[in-house]
Short mmCIF file of N, CA, C and O in Angstrom, two decimals:
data_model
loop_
_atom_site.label_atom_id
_atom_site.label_comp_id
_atom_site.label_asym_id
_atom_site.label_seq_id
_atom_site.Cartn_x
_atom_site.Cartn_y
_atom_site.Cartn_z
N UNK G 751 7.53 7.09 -20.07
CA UNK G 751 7.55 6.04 -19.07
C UNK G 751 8.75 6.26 -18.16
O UNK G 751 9.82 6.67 -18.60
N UNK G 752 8.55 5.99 -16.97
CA UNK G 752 9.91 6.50 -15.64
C UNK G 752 10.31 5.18 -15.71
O UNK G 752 9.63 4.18 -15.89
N UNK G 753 11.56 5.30 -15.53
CA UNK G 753 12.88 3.79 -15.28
C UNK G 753 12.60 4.28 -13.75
O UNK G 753 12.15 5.32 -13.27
N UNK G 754 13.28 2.47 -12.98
CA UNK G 754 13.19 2.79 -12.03
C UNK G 754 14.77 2.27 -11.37
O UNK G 754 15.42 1.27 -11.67
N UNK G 755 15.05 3.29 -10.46
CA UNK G 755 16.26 2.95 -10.27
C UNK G 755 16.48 2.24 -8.40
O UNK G 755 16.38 2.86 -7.34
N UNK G 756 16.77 0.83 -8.62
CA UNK G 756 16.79 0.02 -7.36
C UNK G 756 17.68 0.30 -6.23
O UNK G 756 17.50 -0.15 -5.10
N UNK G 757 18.99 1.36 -6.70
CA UNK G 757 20.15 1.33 -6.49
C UNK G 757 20.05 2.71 -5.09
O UNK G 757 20.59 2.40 -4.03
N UNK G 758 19.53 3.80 -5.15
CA UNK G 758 18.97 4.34 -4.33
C UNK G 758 18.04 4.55 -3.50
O UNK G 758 16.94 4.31 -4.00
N UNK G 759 18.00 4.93 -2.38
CA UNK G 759 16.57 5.28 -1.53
C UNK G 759 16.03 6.30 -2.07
O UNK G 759 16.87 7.08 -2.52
N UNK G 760 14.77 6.66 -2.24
CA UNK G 760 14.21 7.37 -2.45
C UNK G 760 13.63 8.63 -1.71
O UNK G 760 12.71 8.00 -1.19
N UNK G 761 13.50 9.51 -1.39
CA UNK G 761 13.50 10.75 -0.40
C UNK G 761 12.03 10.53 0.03
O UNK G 761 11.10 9.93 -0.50
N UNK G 762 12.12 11.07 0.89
CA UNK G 762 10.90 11.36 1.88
C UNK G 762 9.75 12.05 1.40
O UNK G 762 9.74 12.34 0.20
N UNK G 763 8.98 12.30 1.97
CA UNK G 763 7.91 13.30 1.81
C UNK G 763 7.61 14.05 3.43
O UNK G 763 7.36 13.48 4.50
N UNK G 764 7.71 15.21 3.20
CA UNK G 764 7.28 15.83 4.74
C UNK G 764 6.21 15.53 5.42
O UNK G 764 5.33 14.92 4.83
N UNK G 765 6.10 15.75 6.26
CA UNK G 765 4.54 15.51 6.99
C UNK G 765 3.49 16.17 6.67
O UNK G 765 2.36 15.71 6.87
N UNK G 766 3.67 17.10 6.24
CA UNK G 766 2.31 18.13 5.19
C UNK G 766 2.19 16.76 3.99
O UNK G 766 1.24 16.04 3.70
N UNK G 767 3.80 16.83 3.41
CA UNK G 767 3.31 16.17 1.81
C UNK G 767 2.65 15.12 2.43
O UNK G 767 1.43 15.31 2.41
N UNK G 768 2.99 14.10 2.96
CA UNK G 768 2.51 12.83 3.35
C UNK G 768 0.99 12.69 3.82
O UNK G 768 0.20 11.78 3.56
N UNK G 769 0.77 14.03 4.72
CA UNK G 769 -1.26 13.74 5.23
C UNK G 769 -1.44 14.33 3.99
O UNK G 769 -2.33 13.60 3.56
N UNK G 770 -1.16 15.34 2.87
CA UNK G 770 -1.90 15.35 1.58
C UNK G 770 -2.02 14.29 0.53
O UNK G 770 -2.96 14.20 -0.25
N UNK G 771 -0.68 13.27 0.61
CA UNK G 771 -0.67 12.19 -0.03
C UNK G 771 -1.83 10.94 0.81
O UNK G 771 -2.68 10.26 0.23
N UNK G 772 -1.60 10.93 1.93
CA UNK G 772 -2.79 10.13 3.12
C UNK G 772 -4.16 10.81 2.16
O UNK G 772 -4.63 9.85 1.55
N UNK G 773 -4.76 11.78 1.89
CA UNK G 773 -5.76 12.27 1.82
C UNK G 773 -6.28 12.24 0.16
O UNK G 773 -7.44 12.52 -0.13
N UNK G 774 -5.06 11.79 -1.07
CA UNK G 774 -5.41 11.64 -1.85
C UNK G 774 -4.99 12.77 -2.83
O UNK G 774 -5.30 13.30 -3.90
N UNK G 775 -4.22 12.82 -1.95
CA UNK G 775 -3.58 14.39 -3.04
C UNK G 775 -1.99 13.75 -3.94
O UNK G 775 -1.46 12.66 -3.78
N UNK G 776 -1.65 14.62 -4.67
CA UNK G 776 -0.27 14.14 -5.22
C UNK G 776 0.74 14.46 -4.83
O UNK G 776 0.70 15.36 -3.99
N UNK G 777 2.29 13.84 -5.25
CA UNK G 777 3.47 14.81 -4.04
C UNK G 777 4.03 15.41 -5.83
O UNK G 777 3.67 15.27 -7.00
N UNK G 778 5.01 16.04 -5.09
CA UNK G 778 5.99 16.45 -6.32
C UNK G 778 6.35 15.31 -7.24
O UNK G 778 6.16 14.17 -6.81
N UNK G 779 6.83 15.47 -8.38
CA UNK G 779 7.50 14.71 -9.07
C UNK G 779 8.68 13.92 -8.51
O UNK G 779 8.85 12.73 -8.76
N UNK G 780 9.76 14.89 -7.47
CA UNK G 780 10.72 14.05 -7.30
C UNK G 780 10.63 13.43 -6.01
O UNK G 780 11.55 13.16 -5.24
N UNK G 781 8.83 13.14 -5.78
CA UNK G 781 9.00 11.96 -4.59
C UNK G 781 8.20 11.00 -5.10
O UNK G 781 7.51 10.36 -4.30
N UNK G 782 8.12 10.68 -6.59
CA UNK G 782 7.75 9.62 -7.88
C UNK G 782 7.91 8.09 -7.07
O UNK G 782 7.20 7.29 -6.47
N UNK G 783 9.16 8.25 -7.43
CA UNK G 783 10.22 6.96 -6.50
C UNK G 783 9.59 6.20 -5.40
O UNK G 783 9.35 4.99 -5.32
N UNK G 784 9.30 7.58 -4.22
CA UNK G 784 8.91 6.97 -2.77
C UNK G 784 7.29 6.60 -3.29
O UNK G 784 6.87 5.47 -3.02
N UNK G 785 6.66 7.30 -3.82
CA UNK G 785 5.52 6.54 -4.05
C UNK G 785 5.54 5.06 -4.39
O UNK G 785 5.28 4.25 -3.50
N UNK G 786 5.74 4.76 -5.29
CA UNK G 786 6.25 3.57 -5.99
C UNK G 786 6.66 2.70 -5.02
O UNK G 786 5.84 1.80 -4.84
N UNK G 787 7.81 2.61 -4.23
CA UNK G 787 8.16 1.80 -2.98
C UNK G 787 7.11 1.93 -1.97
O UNK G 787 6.70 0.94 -1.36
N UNK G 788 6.63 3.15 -1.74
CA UNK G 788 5.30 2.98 -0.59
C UNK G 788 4.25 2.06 -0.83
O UNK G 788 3.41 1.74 0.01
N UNK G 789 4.32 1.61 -2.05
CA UNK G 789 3.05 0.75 -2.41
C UNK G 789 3.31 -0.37 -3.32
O UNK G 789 2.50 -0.89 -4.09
N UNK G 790 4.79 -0.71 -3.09
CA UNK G 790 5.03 -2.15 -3.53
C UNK G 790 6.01 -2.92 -2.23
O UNK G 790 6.14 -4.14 -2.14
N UNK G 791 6.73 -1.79 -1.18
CA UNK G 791 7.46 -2.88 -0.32
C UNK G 791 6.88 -3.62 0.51
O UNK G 791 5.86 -3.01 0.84
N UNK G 792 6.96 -4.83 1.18
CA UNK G 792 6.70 -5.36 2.17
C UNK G 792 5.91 -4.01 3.59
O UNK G 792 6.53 -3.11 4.17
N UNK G 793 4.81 -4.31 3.71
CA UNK G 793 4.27 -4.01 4.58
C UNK G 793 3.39 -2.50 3.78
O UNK G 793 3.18 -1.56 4.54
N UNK G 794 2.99 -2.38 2.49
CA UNK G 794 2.33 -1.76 1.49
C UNK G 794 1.11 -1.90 2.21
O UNK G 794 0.65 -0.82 2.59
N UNK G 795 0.14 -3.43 2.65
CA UNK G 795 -1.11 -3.03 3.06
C UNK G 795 -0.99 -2.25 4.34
O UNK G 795 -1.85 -1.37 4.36
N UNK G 796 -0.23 -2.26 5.44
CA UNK G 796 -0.51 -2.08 6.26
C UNK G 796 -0.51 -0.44 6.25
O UNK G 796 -1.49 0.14 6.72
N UNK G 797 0.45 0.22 5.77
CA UNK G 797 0.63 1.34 5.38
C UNK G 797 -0.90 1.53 4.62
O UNK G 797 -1.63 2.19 5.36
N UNK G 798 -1.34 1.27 3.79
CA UNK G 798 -2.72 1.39 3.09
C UNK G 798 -3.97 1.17 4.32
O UNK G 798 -5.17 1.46 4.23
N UNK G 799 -3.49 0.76 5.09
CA UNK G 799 -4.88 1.01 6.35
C UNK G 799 -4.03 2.42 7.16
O UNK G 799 -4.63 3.44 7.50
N UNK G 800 -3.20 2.27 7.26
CA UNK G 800 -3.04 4.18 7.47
C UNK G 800 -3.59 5.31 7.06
O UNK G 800 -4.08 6.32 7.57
N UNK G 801 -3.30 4.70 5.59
CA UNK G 801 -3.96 6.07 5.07
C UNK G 801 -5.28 6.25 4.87
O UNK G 801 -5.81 7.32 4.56
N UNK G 802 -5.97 4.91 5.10
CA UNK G 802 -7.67 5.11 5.28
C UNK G 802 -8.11 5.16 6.59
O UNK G 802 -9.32 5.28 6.80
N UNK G 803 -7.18 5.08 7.66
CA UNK G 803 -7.72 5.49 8.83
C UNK G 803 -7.39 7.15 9.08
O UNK G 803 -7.93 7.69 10.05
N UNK G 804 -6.61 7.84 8.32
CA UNK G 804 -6.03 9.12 8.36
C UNK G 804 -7.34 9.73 7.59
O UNK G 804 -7.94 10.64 8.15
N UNK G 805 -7.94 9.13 5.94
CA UNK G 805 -8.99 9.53 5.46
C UNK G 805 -9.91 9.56 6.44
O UNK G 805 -10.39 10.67 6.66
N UNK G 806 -10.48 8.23 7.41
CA UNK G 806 -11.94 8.31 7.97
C UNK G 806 -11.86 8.89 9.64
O UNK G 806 -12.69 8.57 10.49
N UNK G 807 -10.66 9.81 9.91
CA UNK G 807 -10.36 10.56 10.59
C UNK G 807 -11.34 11.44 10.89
O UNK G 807 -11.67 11.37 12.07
N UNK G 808 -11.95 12.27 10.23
CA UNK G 808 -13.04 13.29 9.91
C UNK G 808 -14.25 12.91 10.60
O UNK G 808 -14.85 13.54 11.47
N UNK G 809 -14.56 11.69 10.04
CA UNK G 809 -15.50 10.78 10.16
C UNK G 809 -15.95 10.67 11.35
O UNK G 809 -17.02 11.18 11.68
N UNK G 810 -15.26 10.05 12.09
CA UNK G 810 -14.52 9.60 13.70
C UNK G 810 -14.66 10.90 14.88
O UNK G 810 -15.07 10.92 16.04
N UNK G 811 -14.13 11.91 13.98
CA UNK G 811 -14.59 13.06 14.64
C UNK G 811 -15.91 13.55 14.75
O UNK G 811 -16.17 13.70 15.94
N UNK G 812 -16.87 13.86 14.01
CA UNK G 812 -18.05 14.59 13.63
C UNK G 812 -18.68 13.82 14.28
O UNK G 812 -19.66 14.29 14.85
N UNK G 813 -18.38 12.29 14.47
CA UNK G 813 -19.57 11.34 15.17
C UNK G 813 -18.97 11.63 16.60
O UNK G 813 -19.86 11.82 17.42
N UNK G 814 -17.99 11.69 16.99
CA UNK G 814 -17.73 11.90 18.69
C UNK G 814 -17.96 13.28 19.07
O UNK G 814 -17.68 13.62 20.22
N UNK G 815 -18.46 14.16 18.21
CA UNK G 815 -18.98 15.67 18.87
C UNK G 815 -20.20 16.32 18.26
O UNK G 815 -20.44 17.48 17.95
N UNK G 816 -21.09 14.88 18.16
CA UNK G 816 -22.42 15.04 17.70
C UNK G 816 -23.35 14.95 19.02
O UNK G 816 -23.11 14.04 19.82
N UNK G 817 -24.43 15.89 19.30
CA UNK G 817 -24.87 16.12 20.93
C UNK G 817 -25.89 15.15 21.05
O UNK G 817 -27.04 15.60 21.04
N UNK G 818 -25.66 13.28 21.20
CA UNK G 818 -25.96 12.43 21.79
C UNK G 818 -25.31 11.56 22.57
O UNK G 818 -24.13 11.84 22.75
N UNK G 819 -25.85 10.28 23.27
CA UNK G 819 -25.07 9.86 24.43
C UNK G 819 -24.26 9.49 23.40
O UNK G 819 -24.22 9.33 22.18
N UNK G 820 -23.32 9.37 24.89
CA UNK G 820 -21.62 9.14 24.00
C UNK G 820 -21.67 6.82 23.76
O UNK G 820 -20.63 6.23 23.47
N UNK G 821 -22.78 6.18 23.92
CA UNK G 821 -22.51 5.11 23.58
C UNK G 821 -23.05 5.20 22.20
O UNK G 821 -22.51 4.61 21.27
N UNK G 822 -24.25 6.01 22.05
CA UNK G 822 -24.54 6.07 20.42
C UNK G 822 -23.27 6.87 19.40
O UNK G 822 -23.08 6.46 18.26
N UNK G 823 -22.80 7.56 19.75
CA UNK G 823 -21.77 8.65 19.03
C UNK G 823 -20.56 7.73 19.09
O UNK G 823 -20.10 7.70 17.95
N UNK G 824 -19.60 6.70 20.16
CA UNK G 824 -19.13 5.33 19.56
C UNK G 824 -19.53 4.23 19.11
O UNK G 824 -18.86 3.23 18.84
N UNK G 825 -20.91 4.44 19.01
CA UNK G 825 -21.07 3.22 18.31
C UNK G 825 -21.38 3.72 16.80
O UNK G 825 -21.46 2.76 16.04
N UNK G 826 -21.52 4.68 16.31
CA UNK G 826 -21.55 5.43 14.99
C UNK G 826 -20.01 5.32 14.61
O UNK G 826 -19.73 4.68 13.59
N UNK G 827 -19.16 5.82 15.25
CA UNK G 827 -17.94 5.76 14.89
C UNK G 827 -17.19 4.71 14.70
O UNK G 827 -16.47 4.51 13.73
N UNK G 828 -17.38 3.84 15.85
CA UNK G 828 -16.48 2.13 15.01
C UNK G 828 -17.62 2.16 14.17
O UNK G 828 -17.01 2.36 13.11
N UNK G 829 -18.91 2.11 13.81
CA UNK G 829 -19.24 1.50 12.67
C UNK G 829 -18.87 2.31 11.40
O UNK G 829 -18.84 1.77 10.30
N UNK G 830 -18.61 3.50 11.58
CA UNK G 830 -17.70 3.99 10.38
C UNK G 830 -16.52 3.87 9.73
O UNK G 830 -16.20 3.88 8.54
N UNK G 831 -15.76 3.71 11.01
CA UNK G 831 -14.24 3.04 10.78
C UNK G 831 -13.96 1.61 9.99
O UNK G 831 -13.03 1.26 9.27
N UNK G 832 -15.44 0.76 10.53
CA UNK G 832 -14.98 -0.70 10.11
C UNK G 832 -15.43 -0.84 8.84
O UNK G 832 -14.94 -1.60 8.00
N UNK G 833 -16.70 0.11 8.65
CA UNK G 833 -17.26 0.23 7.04
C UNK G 833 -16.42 0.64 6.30
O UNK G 833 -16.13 -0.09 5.35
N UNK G 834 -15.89 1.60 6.41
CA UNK G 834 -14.94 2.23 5.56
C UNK G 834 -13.31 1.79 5.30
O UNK G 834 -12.55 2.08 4.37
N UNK G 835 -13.13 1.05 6.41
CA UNK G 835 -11.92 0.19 6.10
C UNK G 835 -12.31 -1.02 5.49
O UNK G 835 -11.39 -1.33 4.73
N UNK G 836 -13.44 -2.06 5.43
CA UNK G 836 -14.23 -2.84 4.90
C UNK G 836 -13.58 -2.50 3.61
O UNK G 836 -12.52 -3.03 3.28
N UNK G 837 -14.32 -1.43 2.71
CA UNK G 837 -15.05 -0.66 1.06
C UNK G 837 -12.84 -0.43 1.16
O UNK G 837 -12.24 -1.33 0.57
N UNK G 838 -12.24 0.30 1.62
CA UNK G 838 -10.74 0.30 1.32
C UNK G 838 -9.64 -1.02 1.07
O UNK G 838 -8.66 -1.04 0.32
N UNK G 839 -10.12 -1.98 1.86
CA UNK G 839 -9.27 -3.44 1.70
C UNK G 839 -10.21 -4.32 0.68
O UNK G 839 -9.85 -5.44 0.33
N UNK G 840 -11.55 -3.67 0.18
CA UNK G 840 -12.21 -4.57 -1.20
C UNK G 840 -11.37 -3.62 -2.13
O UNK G 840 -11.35 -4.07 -3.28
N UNK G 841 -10.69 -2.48 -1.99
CA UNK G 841 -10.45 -1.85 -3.24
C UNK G 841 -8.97 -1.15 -3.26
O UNK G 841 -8.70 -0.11 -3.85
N UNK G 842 -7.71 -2.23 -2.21
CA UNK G 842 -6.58 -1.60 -2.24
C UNK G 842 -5.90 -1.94 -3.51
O UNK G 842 -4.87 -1.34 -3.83
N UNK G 843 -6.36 -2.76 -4.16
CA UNK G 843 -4.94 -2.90 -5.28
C UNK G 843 -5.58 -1.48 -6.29
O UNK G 843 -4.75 -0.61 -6.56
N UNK G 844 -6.74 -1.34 -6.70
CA UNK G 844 -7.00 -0.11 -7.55
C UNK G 844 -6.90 1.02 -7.03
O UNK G 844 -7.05 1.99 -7.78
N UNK G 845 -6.63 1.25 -5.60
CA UNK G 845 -6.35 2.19 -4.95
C UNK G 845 -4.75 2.71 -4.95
O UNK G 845 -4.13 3.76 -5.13
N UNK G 846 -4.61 1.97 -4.77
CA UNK G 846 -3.02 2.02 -5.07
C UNK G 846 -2.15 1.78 -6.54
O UNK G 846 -0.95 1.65 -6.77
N UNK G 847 -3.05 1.78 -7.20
CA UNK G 847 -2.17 1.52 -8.68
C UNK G 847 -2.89 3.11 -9.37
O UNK G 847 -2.43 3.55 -10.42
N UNK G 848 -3.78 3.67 -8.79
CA UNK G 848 -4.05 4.85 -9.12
C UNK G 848 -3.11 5.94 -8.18
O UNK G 848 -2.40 6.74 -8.79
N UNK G 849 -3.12 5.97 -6.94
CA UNK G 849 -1.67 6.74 -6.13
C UNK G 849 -0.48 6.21 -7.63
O UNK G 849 -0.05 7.19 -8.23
N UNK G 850 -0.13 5.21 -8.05
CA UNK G 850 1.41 4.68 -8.58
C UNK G 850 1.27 6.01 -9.97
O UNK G 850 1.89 7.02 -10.28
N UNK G 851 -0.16 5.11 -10.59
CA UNK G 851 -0.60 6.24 -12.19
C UNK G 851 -0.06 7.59 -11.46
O UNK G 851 1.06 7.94 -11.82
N UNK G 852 -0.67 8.38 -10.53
CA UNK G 852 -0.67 9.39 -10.39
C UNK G 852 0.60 10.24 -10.28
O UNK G 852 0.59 11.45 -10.52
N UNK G 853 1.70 9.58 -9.90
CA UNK G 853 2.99 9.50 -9.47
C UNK G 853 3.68 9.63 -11.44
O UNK G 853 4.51 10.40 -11.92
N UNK G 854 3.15 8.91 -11.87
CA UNK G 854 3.78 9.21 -13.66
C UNK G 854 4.02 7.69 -14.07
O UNK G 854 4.47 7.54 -15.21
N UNK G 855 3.77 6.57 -13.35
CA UNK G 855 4.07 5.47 -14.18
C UNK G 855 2.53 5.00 -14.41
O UNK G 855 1.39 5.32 -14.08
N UNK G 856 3.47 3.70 -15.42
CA UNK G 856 2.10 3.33 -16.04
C UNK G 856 1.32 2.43 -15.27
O UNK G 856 1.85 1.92 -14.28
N UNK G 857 0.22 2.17 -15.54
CA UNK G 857 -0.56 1.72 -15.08
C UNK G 857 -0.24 -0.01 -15.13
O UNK G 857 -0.12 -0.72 -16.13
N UNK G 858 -0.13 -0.44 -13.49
CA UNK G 858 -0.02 -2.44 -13.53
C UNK G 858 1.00 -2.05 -12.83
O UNK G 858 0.76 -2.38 -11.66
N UNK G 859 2.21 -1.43 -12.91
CA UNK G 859 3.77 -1.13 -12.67
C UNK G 859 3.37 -1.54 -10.94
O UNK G 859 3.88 -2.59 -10.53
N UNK G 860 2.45 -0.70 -9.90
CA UNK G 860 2.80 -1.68 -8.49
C UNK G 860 2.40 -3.01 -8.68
O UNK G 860 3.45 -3.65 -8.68
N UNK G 861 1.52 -3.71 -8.84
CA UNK G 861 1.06 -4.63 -8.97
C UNK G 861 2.07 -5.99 -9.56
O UNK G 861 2.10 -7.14 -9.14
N UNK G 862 3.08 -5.21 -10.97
CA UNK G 862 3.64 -6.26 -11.38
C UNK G 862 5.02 -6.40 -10.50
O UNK G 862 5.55 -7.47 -10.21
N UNK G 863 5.47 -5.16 -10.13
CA UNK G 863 6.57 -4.62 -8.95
C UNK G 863 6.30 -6.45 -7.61
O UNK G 863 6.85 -7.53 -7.34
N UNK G 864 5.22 -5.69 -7.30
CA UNK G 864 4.48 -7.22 -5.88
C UNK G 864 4.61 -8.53 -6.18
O UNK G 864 5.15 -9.39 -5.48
N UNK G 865 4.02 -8.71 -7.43
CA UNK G 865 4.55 -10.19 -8.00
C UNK G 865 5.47 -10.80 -8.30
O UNK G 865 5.63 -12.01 -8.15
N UNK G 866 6.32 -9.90 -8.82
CA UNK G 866 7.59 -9.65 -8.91
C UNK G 866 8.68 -10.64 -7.48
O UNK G 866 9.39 -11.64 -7.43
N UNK G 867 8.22 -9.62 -6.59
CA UNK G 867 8.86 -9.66 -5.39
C UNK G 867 8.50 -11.55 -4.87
O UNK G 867 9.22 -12.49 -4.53
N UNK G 868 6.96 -11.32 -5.08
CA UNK G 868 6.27 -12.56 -4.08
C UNK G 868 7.04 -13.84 -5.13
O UNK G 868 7.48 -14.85 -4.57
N UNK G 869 7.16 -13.70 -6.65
CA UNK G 869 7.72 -15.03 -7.07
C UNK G 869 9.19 -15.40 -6.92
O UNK G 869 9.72 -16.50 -7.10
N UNK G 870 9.87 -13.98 -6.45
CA UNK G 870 11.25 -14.23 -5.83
C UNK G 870 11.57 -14.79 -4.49
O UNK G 870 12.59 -15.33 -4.05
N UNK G 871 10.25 -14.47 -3.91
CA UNK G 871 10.19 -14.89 -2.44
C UNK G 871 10.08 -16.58 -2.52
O UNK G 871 10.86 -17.34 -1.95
N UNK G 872 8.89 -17.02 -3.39
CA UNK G 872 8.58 -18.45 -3.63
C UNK G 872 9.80 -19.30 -4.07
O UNK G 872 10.24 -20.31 -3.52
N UNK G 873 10.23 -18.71 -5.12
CA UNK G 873 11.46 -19.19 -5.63
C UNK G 873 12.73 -20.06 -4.61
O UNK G 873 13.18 -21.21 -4.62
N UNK G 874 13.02 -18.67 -3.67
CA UNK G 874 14.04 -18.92 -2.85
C UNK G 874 13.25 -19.81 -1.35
O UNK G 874 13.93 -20.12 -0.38
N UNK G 875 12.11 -20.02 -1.43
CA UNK G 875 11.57 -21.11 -0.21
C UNK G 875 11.94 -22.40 -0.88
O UNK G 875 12.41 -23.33 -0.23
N UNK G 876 11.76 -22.45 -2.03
CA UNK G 876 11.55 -23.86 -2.66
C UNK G 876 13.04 -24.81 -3.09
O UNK G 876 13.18 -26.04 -3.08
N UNK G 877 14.10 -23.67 -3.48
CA UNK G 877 15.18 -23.81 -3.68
C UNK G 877 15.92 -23.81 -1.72
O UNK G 877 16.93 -24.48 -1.48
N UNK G 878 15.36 -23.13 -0.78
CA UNK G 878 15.71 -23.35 0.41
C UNK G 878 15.08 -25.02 0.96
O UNK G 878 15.67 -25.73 1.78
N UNK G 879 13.80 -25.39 0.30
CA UNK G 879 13.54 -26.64 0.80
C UNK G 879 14.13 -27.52 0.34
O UNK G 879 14.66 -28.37 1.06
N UNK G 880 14.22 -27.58 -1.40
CA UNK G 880 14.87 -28.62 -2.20
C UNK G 880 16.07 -28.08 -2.65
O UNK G 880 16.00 -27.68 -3.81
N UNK G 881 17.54 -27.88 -1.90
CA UNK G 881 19.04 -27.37 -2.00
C UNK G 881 19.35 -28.36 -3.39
O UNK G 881 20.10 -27.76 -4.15
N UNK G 882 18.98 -29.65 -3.86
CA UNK G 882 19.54 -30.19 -5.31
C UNK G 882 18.60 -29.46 -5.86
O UNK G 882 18.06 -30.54 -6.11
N UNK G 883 17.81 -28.61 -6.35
CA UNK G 883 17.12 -28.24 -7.39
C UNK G 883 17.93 -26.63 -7.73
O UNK G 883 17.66 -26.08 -8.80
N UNK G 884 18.86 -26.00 -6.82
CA UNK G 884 19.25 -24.90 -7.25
C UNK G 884 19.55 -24.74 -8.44
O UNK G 884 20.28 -25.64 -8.88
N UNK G 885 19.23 -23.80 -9.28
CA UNK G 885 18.97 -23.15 -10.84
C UNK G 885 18.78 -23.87 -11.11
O UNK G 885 19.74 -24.44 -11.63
N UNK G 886 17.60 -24.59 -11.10
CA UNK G 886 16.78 -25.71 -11.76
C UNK G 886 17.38 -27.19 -11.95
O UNK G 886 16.97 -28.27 -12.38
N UNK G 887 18.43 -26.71 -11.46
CA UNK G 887 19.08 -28.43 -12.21
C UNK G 887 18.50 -29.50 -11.49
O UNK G 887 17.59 -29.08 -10.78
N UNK G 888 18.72 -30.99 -11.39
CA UNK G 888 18.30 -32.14 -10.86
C UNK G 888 16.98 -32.88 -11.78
O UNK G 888 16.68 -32.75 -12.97
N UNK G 889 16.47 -33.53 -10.90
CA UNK G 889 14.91 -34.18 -10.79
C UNK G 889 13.76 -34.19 -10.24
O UNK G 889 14.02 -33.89 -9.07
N UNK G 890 12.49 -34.36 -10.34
CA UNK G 890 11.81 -34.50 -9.27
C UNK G 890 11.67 -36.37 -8.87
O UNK G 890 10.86 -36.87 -8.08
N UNK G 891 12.58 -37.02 -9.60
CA UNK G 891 12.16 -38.22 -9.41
C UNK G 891 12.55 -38.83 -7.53
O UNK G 891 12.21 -39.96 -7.17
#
């Protein structure tokens, strides 16, 4: 099982590693780390429609240099884009906890990473609304 260490940034991935990681491929071991943060920090989905618009790239292509009018050949193509981003946002959390598996941790680790974060986030709204309840003390009376 990998510890994870909060205390550093984690290194990059090149632009090769990164469209092979976009495409479903794995990086080295020692970009474990950046995986892991790629798919638990703030702004994780949006990054996750990247990489399925980088996947249905192909897609997008073959339909815009297929020899019919060009309103049928875009209209094949947004409807590929939106299908396929559709079937990717029904299936980002297993999508991404398989990128995390793949990386060497265990399996749940982004997922519990997110919750993690979101009940720290809740925490500090509630303690920002109600300032007498800090570390629990007070009432609700």
């Amino acid at each position: 099982m990998r510890t994870i260490r909060h205390d550093a940034a984690p290194a990059s991935p090149t632009a090769l590693q990164w469209l092979r990681y976009a495409l479903g491929g794995r990086l080295p071991r020692d970009l474990s780390a950046w995986v892991l943060s790629d798919t638990t920090r703030p702004g994780w989905v949006r990054r996750h429609l990247a990489r399925s618009l980088v996947q249905l790239s192909p897609l997008v292509a073959l339909c815009l240099f297929v020899p019919v009018p060009l309103v049928y050949r875009l209209t094949a193509a947004l409807g590929g884009v939106l299908v396929g981003l559709m079937y990717s946002m029904a299936f980002i959390v297993e999508t991404t906890e398989h990128r995390v598996a793949k990386a060497g941790y265990p399996a749940g680790t982004a997922a519990r990473i997110r919750e993690e974060r979101a009940e720290r986030r809740r925490d500090a709204r509630v303690e920002a609304r109600f300032p007498y309840r800090v570390g629990g003390a007070g009432s609700f009376d």
